[in-house]
Amino acid sequence: MDPEHLPVINNYLDANEPASSEARLSRMHFHDNQRKVDYVLAYHYRKRGAHLGHGSPGHSLAVISNGETGKERHGGGPGDIELGPLDALEEERREQRDEFEHNLMAAGLELEKDLESKSQGSVFVRIHAPWQVLAREAEFLKIKVPTKKMYEIKAGGSIAKKFSAILQTLSSPLQPRVPEHSNNRMKNLSYPFSREKMYLYNIQEKDAFFDNATRSRIVHEILKRTACSRANNTMGINSLIANNIYEAAYPLHDGEYDSPGDDMNDRKLLYQEWARYGVFYKFQPIDLIRKYFGEKIGLYFAWLGLYTSFLIPSSVIGVIVFLYGCATIEEDIPSKEMCDHQNAFTMCPLCDKSCDYWNLSSACGTARASHLFDNPATVFFSIFMALWATMFLENWKRLQMRLGYFWDLTGIEEEEERSQEHSRPEYETKVREKLLKESGKSAVQKLEANSPEDDEDDEDKLTWKDRFPGYLMNSVSILFMIALTFSIVFGVIVYRITTAAALSLNKATRSNVRVTVTATAVIINLVVILILDEIYGAVAKWLTKIEVPKTEQTFEERLILKAFLLKFVNAYSPIFYVAFFKGRFVGRPGSYVYVFDGYRMEECAPGGCLMELCIQLSIIMLGKQLIQNNIFEIGVPKLKKLFRKLKDETEPGESDPDHSKRPEQWDLDYSLEPYTGLTPEYMEMIIQFGFVTLFVASFPLAPVFALLNNVIEVRLDAKKFVTELRRPDAVRTKDIGIWFDILSGIGKFSVIINAFVIAVTSDFIPRLVYQYSYSHNGTLHGFVNHTLSFFNVSQLKEGTQPENSQFDQEVQFCRFKDYREPPWAPNPYEFSKQYWSVLSARLAFVIIFQNLVMFLSVLVDWMIPDIPTDISDQIKKEKSLLVDFFLKEEHEKVKLADEPAQRSQGGGNRSRRSRAASSAPSGRSQPGSIASSGSQHTNV
């Protein structure tokens, strides 16, 4: 119906004099205390030259539009307000808002808003969806709702039932005290809502049939598809917010989370049983989270909970591996040989001129510490973690299917999901600009052509030519950012080399050169990673906007891929350098590789680079988690809230007479941070998943630190969603989307990385080759001597010999770590036979390890079905029960319709009345209709 022809019913209520004393006790309803506020639109207005009329000053009026178009009051009554002239932009925005709100009311929504009584301020448009609108949209969106039929979920055989009962008893102290966990054995049959089949549902009270999240989701869908012709035919609320016509749009929270008294709502329950650090030991109330925030956020916290619980066994095994290294440190023959002062391995100088010869025994501490992480148990742990990643992903698929069954997500199809996707404002703007540039149409025709109904027209779509500049900018920018990351890593390498050379000149700092350089370089890397993380997040968002994706889902997927690529390179570049490149291009004494004139490439420590890799990994991982959690996730939101509060207090304007009153719920929610999506939360956990799996061979304690972080992270995110963010729109989805593919890719990549870490970075393969090919007694005695080559010091280049050597004895030969021929061999300093033996063994290990682990992963994948057997059986059972229930209800309905027909008209009209009864019920049935009487059936 055209808005101009709708009847006008405007009730002007004085907000200072509510309808009744109990009316204002509810802050979730209109002023009549009957209609629930399902959604809120907020905007800021500014008047020029406004002043109060002759009435009593300070009265704040509220206009309630009962589903019809509102008109401004005219006349010079005492309560009227004389409005000053608005500037052109404000007037244009006001007209656009008026038209949009009229269109919303034409769609059946009911609005309530405050009058603009001050020279400037914020206005909240409260939206209520009546039953007719909810029923119509629920049918259009195919929302599944519970029917009257309930059935018992069977737990399986008697053994499974007993085991389940024992587990439930043991875990009862860990269960949150929420209603959803009280009875999980019974389930309602669900069926897509239909106004013609109202008799299927147990509708006892229409206002309470749809929960708050579903009501706000329905209103949000209407807001997204409602057009505004004055705003260049803009489609939806998101476009209006992007054009600053409205400032915010959000559903309301279910009251305050810290309100005194015994009154309980879902938000308060979530805070008490989930969003406090004091309940860290309890399971998450996933069903209540899904009910309050929607399926998308519910799946995120379910995934985070499963990931955290899977970290427990990997943490236990990691601690055992670490303790094994501690227990066997005294039995490690190579480290004992390095610490033995009688061996007296004289090593070549670590730098030119200022560095002296040194004994290998001086690196005893590093060698002993390396054994803690470089021992045979780490190979087993690497295989375990590769299988762990596969089992985690398989169990997540099973949990996802189980949640999909209980949350009625099994029937969601791709077409249904995509039918709810609307074009983004930027896409609409780009299409409009394209139409205006084309010749052969007038501006009016072009604007008319750009209507929501023409979305499928080829003319309204952007071709690859339109997107080519964006794609080109994306490619160039991403390559530049990756090159920038590599340049910073190279800059840190240069810092390490030059600092080491500078510290070596001073006798006081010479002994602690390696420790000082390593620690400061890692801290620099950490700071750079944290800064670039924030920059790359903003750059990824900007680059995705340049591409102009059509829908929010496409935008989110492309943003995730870009942000992940940039942050992955940023976080792991320094670690990859230490693991696979450091010490590989040093050269040898007499023929070193120089970065700059006089600066040699840095070498690994005498015990190998694995210990330094462990230090680098642990500091970056721990620092990233601690700083991001404590500063970015806790401190920054608090600072934003404080800044916004100070801004509101210092904003000029008249004093608000209602300011001293108890604030309304929409005022409280408006002061919260807007919800910006789950990408930062997922990204943080995905990067951590990489730390846990990619280099776990060098740092077995990574799962322990990840577990400790995640125990806090779950409650931190929970508190943020419950107390600090506006309530997100409930989004219905059946999986975690592209994040699963990224996790799967990291899991497969980790197998290759750990194979190379064990084969190349650690001494595991050289020790095996020596023990079984070169050792005289099958032990590691003599291994250190075997890995050290000889060099004739007389062949050092002029100007590189140690100045003022303080070494105790005259040195003829020095040793360096490499497999090379001795000076007296026919081919001095060439790679020896042992070098090629070790290299071939390393390559063979990589191939065997990779194929073995991949085979085991595929085996685990095959052994664990994606869909649990009991869930598969229950889905089949539910389909059968639904058919039986549907036929039974149809039969009951026909029988109820036939009885009065037989009494009143006899058998002649029985067939005609039965057919009429079958088509009569609808969402608009009156209380005395057949549909209404059919809906009174008791629960089965």
mmCIF file with all atom_site columns, N, CA and C in Angstrom, residues 160-204:
data_model
loop_
_atom_site.group_PDB
_atom_site.id
_atom_site.type_symbol
_atom_site.label_atom_id
_atom_site.label_alt_id
_atom_site.label_comp_id
_atom_site.label_asym_id
_atom_site.label_entity_id
_atom_site.label_seq_id
_atom_site.pdbx_PDB_ins_code
_atom_site.Cartn_x
_atom_site.Cartn_y
_atom_site.Cartn_z
_atom_site.occupancy
_atom_site.B_iso_or_equiv
_atom_site.pdbx_formal_charge
_atom_site.auth_seq_id
_atom_site.auth_comp_id
_atom_site.auth_asym_id
_atom_site.auth_atom_id
_atom_site.pdbx_PDB_model_num
ATOM 1   N N  . ALA A 1 160 ? 26.497 -47.272 26.009 1.00 0.00 ? 160 ALA A N  1
ATOM 2   C CA . ALA A 1 160 ? 26.661 -45.841 25.694 1.00 0.00 ? 160 ALA A CA 1
ATOM 3   C C  . ALA A 1 160 ? 25.854 -44.987 26.666 1.00 0.00 ? 160 ALA A C  1
ATOM 4   N N  . LYS A 1 161 ? 24.645 -45.459 27.021 1.00 0.00 ? 161 LYS A N  1
ATOM 5   C CA . LYS A 1 161 ? 23.825 -44.702 27.962 1.00 0.00 ? 161 LYS A CA 1
ATOM 6   C C  . LYS A 1 161 ? 24.491 -44.611 29.327 1.00 0.00 ? 161 LYS A C  1
ATOM 7   N N  . LYS A 1 162 ? 25.033 -45.751 29.796 1.00 0.00 ? 162 LYS A N  1
ATOM 8   C CA . LYS A 1 162 ? 25.694 -45.759 31.108 1.00 0.00 ? 162 LYS A CA 1
ATOM 9   C C  . LYS A 1 162 ? 26.918 -44.854 31.091 1.00 0.00 ? 162 LYS A C  1
ATOM 10  N N  . PHE A 1 163 ? 27.701 -44.950 30.025 1.00 0.00 ? 163 PHE A N  1
ATOM 11  C CA . PHE A 1 163 ? 28.902 -44.126 29.916 1.00 0.00 ? 163 PHE A CA 1
ATOM 12  C C  . PHE A 1 163 ? 28.533 -42.647 29.879 1.00 0.00 ? 163 PHE A C  1
ATOM 13  N N  . SER A 1 164 ? 27.457 -42.322 29.132 1.00 0.00 ? 164 SER A N  1
ATOM 14  C CA . SER A 1 164 ? 27.009 -40.928 29.061 1.00 0.00 ? 164 SER A CA 1
ATOM 15  C C  . SER A 1 164 ? 26.535 -40.438 30.426 1.00 0.00 ? 164 SER A C  1
ATOM 16  N N  . ALA A 1 165 ? 25.819 -41.305 31.161 1.00 0.00 ? 165 ALA A N  1
ATOM 17  C CA . ALA A 1 165 ? 25.341 -40.910 32.486 1.00 0.00 ? 165 ALA A CA 1
ATOM 18  C C  . ALA A 1 165 ? 26.494 -40.677 33.455 1.00 0.00 ? 165 ALA A C  1
ATOM 19  N N  . ILE A 1 166 ? 27.522 -41.550 33.385 1.00 0.00 ? 166 ILE A N  1
ATOM 20  C CA . ILE A 1 166 ? 28.692 -41.384 34.258 1.00 0.00 ? 166 ILE A CA 1
ATOM 21  C C  . ILE A 1 166 ? 29.410 -40.073 33.948 1.00 0.00 ? 166 ILE A C  1
ATOM 22  N N  . LEU A 1 167 ? 29.599 -39.799 32.644 1.00 0.00 ? 167 LEU A N  1
ATOM 23  C CA . LEU A 1 167 ? 30.262 -38.552 32.242 1.00 0.00 ? 167 LEU A CA 1
ATOM 24  C C  . LEU A 1 167 ? 29.465 -37.338 32.704 1.00 0.00 ? 167 LEU A C  1
ATOM 25  N N  . GLN A 1 168 ? 28.145 -37.410 32.578 1.00 0.00 ? 168 GLN A N  1
ATOM 26  C CA . GLN A 1 168 ? 27.308 -36.282 32.986 1.00 0.00 ? 168 GLN A CA 1
ATOM 27  C C  . GLN A 1 168 ? 27.404 -36.044 34.491 1.00 0.00 ? 168 GLN A C  1
ATOM 28  N N  . THR A 1 169 ? 27.473 -37.130 35.253 1.00 0.00 ? 169 THR A N  1
ATOM 29  C CA . THR A 1 169 ? 27.589 -36.992 36.712 1.00 0.00 ? 169 THR A CA 1
ATOM 30  C C  . THR A 1 169 ? 28.927 -36.384 37.097 1.00 0.00 ? 169 THR A C  1
ATOM 31  N N  . LEU A 1 170 ? 30.003 -36.869 36.450 1.00 0.00 ? 170 LEU A N  1
ATOM 32  C CA . LEU A 1 170 ? 31.339 -36.379 36.789 1.00 0.00 ? 170 LEU A CA 1
ATOM 33  C C  . LEU A 1 170 ? 31.518 -34.917 36.382 1.00 0.00 ? 170 LEU A C  1
ATOM 34  N N  . SER A 1 171 ? 30.884 -34.536 35.275 1.00 0.00 ? 171 SER A N  1
ATOM 35  C CA . SER A 1 171 ? 31.092 -33.170 34.772 1.00 0.00 ? 171 SER A CA 1
ATOM 36  C C  . SER A 1 171 ? 30.041 -32.194 35.271 1.00 0.00 ? 171 SER A C  1
ATOM 37  N N  . SER A 1 172 ? 29.139 -32.622 36.129 1.00 0.00 ? 172 SER A N  1
ATOM 38  C CA . SER A 1 172 ? 28.074 -31.728 36.594 1.00 0.00 ? 172 SER A CA 1
ATOM 39  C C  . SER A 1 172 ? 28.597 -30.455 37.269 1.00 0.00 ? 172 SER A C  1
ATOM 40  N N  . PRO A 1 173 ? 29.709 -30.505 38.057 1.00 0.00 ? 173 PRO A N  1
ATOM 41  C CA . PRO A 1 173 ? 30.217 -29.235 38.621 1.00 0.00 ? 173 PRO A CA 1
ATOM 42  C C  . PRO A 1 173 ? 30.734 -28.264 37.570 1.00 0.00 ? 173 PRO A C  1
ATOM 43  N N  . LEU A 1 174 ? 31.081 -28.792 36.369 1.00 0.00 ? 174 LEU A N  1
ATOM 44  C CA . LEU A 1 174 ? 31.627 -27.945 35.310 1.00 0.00 ? 174 LEU A CA 1
ATOM 45  C C  . LEU A 1 174 ? 30.555 -27.398 34.382 1.00 0.00 ? 174 LEU A C  1
ATOM 46  N N  . GLN A 1 175 ? 29.315 -27.866 34.556 1.00 0.00 ? 175 GLN A N  1
ATOM 47  C CA . GLN A 1 175 ? 28.246 -27.419 33.673 1.00 0.00 ? 175 GLN A CA 1
ATOM 48  C C  . GLN A 1 175 ? 27.709 -26.064 34.122 1.00 0.00 ? 175 GLN A C  1
ATOM 49  N N  . PRO A 1 176 ? 27.485 -25.150 33.176 1.00 0.00 ? 176 PRO A N  1
ATOM 50  C CA . PRO A 1 176 ? 26.879 -23.854 33.548 1.00 0.00 ? 176 PRO A CA 1
ATOM 51  C C  . PRO A 1 176 ? 25.424 -24.043 33.948 1.00 0.00 ? 176 PRO A C  1
ATOM 52  N N  . ARG A 1 177 ? 24.975 -23.248 34.887 1.00 0.00 ? 177 ARG A N  1
ATOM 53  C CA . ARG A 1 177 ? 23.596 -23.359 35.377 1.00 0.00 ? 177 ARG A CA 1
ATOM 54  C C  . ARG A 1 177 ? 22.671 -22.506 34.518 1.00 0.00 ? 177 ARG A C  1
ATOM 55  N N  . VAL A 1 178 ? 22.349 -23.039 33.348 1.00 0.00 ? 178 VAL A N  1
ATOM 56  C CA . VAL A 1 178 ? 21.450 -22.358 32.427 1.00 0.00 ? 178 VAL A CA 1
ATOM 57  C C  . VAL A 1 178 ? 20.356 -23.336 32.023 1.00 0.00 ? 178 VAL A C  1
ATOM 58  N N  . PRO A 1 179 ? 19.169 -22.839 31.679 1.00 0.00 ? 179 PRO A N  1
ATOM 59  C CA . PRO A 1 179 ? 18.051 -23.741 31.359 1.00 0.00 ? 179 PRO A CA 1
ATOM 60  C C  . PRO A 1 179 ? 18.325 -24.655 30.175 1.00 0.00 ? 179 PRO A C  1
ATOM 61  N N  . GLU A 1 180 ? 19.109 -24.195 29.201 1.00 0.00 ? 180 GLU A N  1
ATOM 62  C CA . GLU A 1 180 ? 19.339 -24.988 27.997 1.00 0.00 ? 180 GLU A CA 1
ATOM 63  C C  . GLU A 1 180 ? 20.048 -26.303 28.300 1.00 0.00 ? 180 GLU A C  1
ATOM 64  N N  . HIS A 1 181 ? 20.812 -26.344 29.429 1.00 0.00 ? 181 HIS A N  1
ATOM 65  C CA . HIS A 1 181 ? 21.556 -27.561 29.757 1.00 0.00 ? 181 HIS A CA 1
ATOM 66  C C  . HIS A 1 181 ? 20.747 -28.507 30.636 1.00 0.00 ? 181 HIS A C  1
ATOM 67  N N  . SER A 1 182 ? 19.543 -28.103 31.049 1.00 0.00 ? 182 SER A N  1
ATOM 68  C CA . SER A 1 182 ? 18.799 -28.927 31.987 1.00 0.00 ? 182 SER A CA 1
ATOM 69  C C  . SER A 1 182 ? 18.198 -30.155 31.309 1.00 0.00 ? 182 SER A C  1
ATOM 70  N N  . ASN A 1 183 ? 17.757 -30.024 30.070 1.00 0.00 ? 183 ASN A N  1
ATOM 71  C CA . ASN A 1 183 ? 17.134 -31.154 29.394 1.00 0.00 ? 183 ASN A CA 1
ATOM 72  C C  . ASN A 1 183 ? 17.560 -31.169 27.931 1.00 0.00 ? 183 ASN A C  1
ATOM 73  N N  . ASN A 1 184 ? 18.532 -31.998 27.619 1.00 0.00 ? 184 ASN A N  1
ATOM 74  C CA . ASN A 1 184 ? 18.989 -32.099 26.242 1.00 0.00 ? 184 ASN A CA 1
ATOM 75  C C  . ASN A 1 184 ? 18.651 -33.445 25.618 1.00 0.00 ? 184 ASN A C  1
ATOM 76  N N  . ARG A 1 185 ? 17.743 -34.189 26.260 1.00 0.00 ? 185 ARG A N  1
ATOM 77  C CA . ARG A 1 185 ? 17.316 -35.465 25.715 1.00 0.00 ? 185 ARG A CA 1
ATOM 78  C C  . ARG A 1 185 ? 16.076 -35.332 24.840 1.00 0.00 ? 185 ARG A C  1
ATOM 79  N N  . MET A 1 186 ? 15.326 -34.232 25.016 1.00 0.00 ? 186 MET A N  1
ATOM 80  C CA . MET A 1 186 ? 14.111 -34.005 24.248 1.00 0.00 ? 186 MET A CA 1
ATOM 81  C C  . MET A 1 186 ? 14.352 -32.902 23.226 1.00 0.00 ? 186 MET A C  1
ATOM 82  N N  . LYS A 1 187 ? 13.751 -33.071 22.049 1.00 0.00 ? 187 LYS A N  1
ATOM 83  C CA . LYS A 1 187 ? 13.928 -32.087 20.980 1.00 0.00 ? 187 LYS A CA 1
ATOM 84  C C  . LYS A 1 187 ? 12.601 -31.894 20.253 1.00 0.00 ? 187 LYS A C  1
ATOM 85  N N  . ASN A 1 188 ? 12.316 -30.639 19.956 1.00 0.00 ? 188 ASN A N  1
ATOM 86  C CA . ASN A 1 188 ? 11.128 -30.337 19.164 1.00 0.00 ? 188 ASN A CA 1
ATOM 87  C C  . ASN A 1 188 ? 11.383 -30.618 17.691 1.00 0.00 ? 188 ASN A C  1
ATOM 88  N N  . LEU A 1 189 ? 10.395 -31.165 17.032 1.00 0.00 ? 189 LEU A N  1
ATOM 89  C CA . LEU A 1 189 ? 10.460 -31.217 15.576 1.00 0.00 ? 189 LEU A CA 1
ATOM 90  C C  . LEU A 1 189 ? 10.363 -29.796 15.041 1.00 0.00 ? 189 LEU A C  1
ATOM 91  N N  . SER A 1 190 ? 11.170 -29.460 14.076 1.00 0.00 ? 190 SER A N  1
ATOM 92  C CA . SER A 1 190 ? 11.163 -28.111 13.514 1.00 0.00 ? 190 SER A CA 1
ATOM 93  C C  . SER A 1 190 ? 10.691 -28.159 12.075 1.00 0.00 ? 190 SER A C  1
ATOM 94  N N  . TYR A 1 191 ? 10.026 -27.093 11.683 1.00 0.00 ? 191 TYR A N  1
ATOM 95  C CA . TYR A 1 191 ? 9.493  -27.009 10.323 1.00 0.00 ? 191 TYR A CA 1
ATOM 96  C C  . TYR A 1 191 ? 9.492  -25.532 9.916  1.00 0.00 ? 191 TYR A C  1
ATOM 97  N N  . PRO A 1 192 ? 9.831  -25.234 8.657  1.00 0.00 ? 192 PRO A N  1
ATOM 98  C CA . PRO A 1 192 ? 9.814  -23.829 8.220  1.00 0.00 ? 192 PRO A CA 1
ATOM 99  C C  . PRO A 1 192 ? 8.440  -23.201 8.443  1.00 0.00 ? 192 PRO A C  1
ATOM 100 N N  . PHE A 1 193 ? 8.458  -21.973 8.947  1.00 0.00 ? 193 PHE A N  1
ATOM 101 C CA . PHE A 1 193 ? 7.206  -21.314 9.317  1.00 0.00 ? 193 PHE A CA 1
ATOM 102 C C  . PHE A 1 193 ? 6.340  -21.091 8.079  1.00 0.00 ? 193 PHE A C  1
ATOM 103 N N  . SER A 1 194 ? 5.049  -21.369 8.241  1.00 0.00 ? 194 SER A N  1
ATOM 104 C CA . SER A 1 194 ? 4.081  -21.172 7.157  1.00 0.00 ? 194 SER A CA 1
ATOM 105 C C  . SER A 1 194 ? 2.779  -20.674 7.767  1.00 0.00 ? 194 SER A C  1
ATOM 106 N N  . ARG A 1 195 ? 2.256  -19.592 7.204  1.00 0.00 ? 195 ARG A N  1
ATOM 107 C CA . ARG A 1 195 ? 1.004  -19.043 7.720  1.00 0.00 ? 195 ARG A CA 1
ATOM 108 C C  . ARG A 1 195 ? -0.186 -19.947 7.405  1.00 0.00 ? 195 ARG A C  1
ATOM 109 N N  . GLU A 1 196 ? -0.032 -20.816 6.421  1.00 0.00 ? 196 GLU A N  1
ATOM 110 C CA . GLU A 1 196 ? -1.112 -21.730 6.083  1.00 0.00 ? 196 GLU A CA 1
ATOM 111 C C  . GLU A 1 196 ? -1.121 -22.984 6.953  1.00 0.00 ? 196 GLU A C  1
ATOM 112 N N  . LYS A 1 197 ? -0.066 -23.156 7.753  1.00 0.00 ? 197 LYS A N  1
ATOM 113 C CA . LYS A 1 197 ? 0.028  -24.359 8.588  1.00 0.00 ? 197 LYS A CA 1
ATOM 114 C C  . LYS A 1 197 ? 0.245  -23.964 10.048 1.00 0.00 ? 197 LYS A C  1
ATOM 115 N N  . MET A 1 198 ? -0.511 -22.983 10.494 1.00 0.00 ? 198 MET A N  1
ATOM 116 C CA . MET A 1 198 ? -0.347 -22.499 11.863 1.00 0.00 ? 198 MET A CA 1
ATOM 117 C C  . MET A 1 198 ? -0.692 -23.559 12.894 1.00 0.00 ? 198 MET A C  1
ATOM 118 N N  . TYR A 1 199 ? -1.518 -24.520 12.504 1.00 0.00 ? 199 TYR A N  1
ATOM 119 C CA . TYR A 1 199 ? -1.926 -25.562 13.438 1.00 0.00 ? 199 TYR A CA 1
ATOM 120 C C  . TYR A 1 199 ? -0.786 -26.497 13.818 1.00 0.00 ? 199 TYR A C  1
ATOM 121 N N  . LEU A 1 200 ? 0.340  -26.434 13.078 1.00 0.00 ? 200 LEU A N  1
ATOM 122 C CA . LEU A 1 200 ? 1.484  -27.291 13.399 1.00 0.00 ? 200 LEU A CA 1
ATOM 123 C C  . LEU A 1 200 ? 2.254  -26.786 14.616 1.00 0.00 ? 200 LEU A C  1
ATOM 124 N N  . TYR A 1 201 ? 2.148  -25.495 14.904 1.00 0.00 ? 201 TYR A N  1
ATOM 125 C CA . TYR A 1 201 ? 3.012  -24.883 15.915 1.00 0.00 ? 201 TYR A CA 1
ATOM 126 C C  . TYR A 1 201 ? 2.242  -24.645 17.204 1.00 0.00 ? 201 TYR A C  1
ATOM 127 N N  . ASN A 1 202 ? 2.951  -24.705 18.301 1.00 0.00 ? 202 ASN A N  1
ATOM 128 C CA . ASN A 1 202 ? 2.353  -24.488 19.613 1.00 0.00 ? 202 ASN A CA 1
ATOM 129 C C  . ASN A 1 202 ? 2.438  -23.002 19.958 1.00 0.00 ? 202 ASN A C  1
ATOM 130 N N  . ILE A 1 203 ? 1.554  -22.217 19.347 1.00 0.00 ? 203 ILE A N  1
ATOM 131 C CA . ILE A 1 203 ? 1.579  -20.758 19.522 1.00 0.00 ? 203 ILE A CA 1
ATOM 132 C C  . ILE A 1 203 ? 0.679  -20.405 20.692 1.00 0.00 ? 203 ILE A C  1
ATOM 133 N N  . GLN A 1 204 ? 1.244  -20.344 21.871 1.00 0.00 ? 204 GLN A N  1
ATOM 134 C CA . GLN A 1 204 ? 0.475  -19.994 23.056 1.00 0.00 ? 204 GLN A CA 1
ATOM 135 C C  . GLN A 1 204 ? 0.352  -18.478 23.214 1.00 0.00 ? 204 GLN A C  1
#
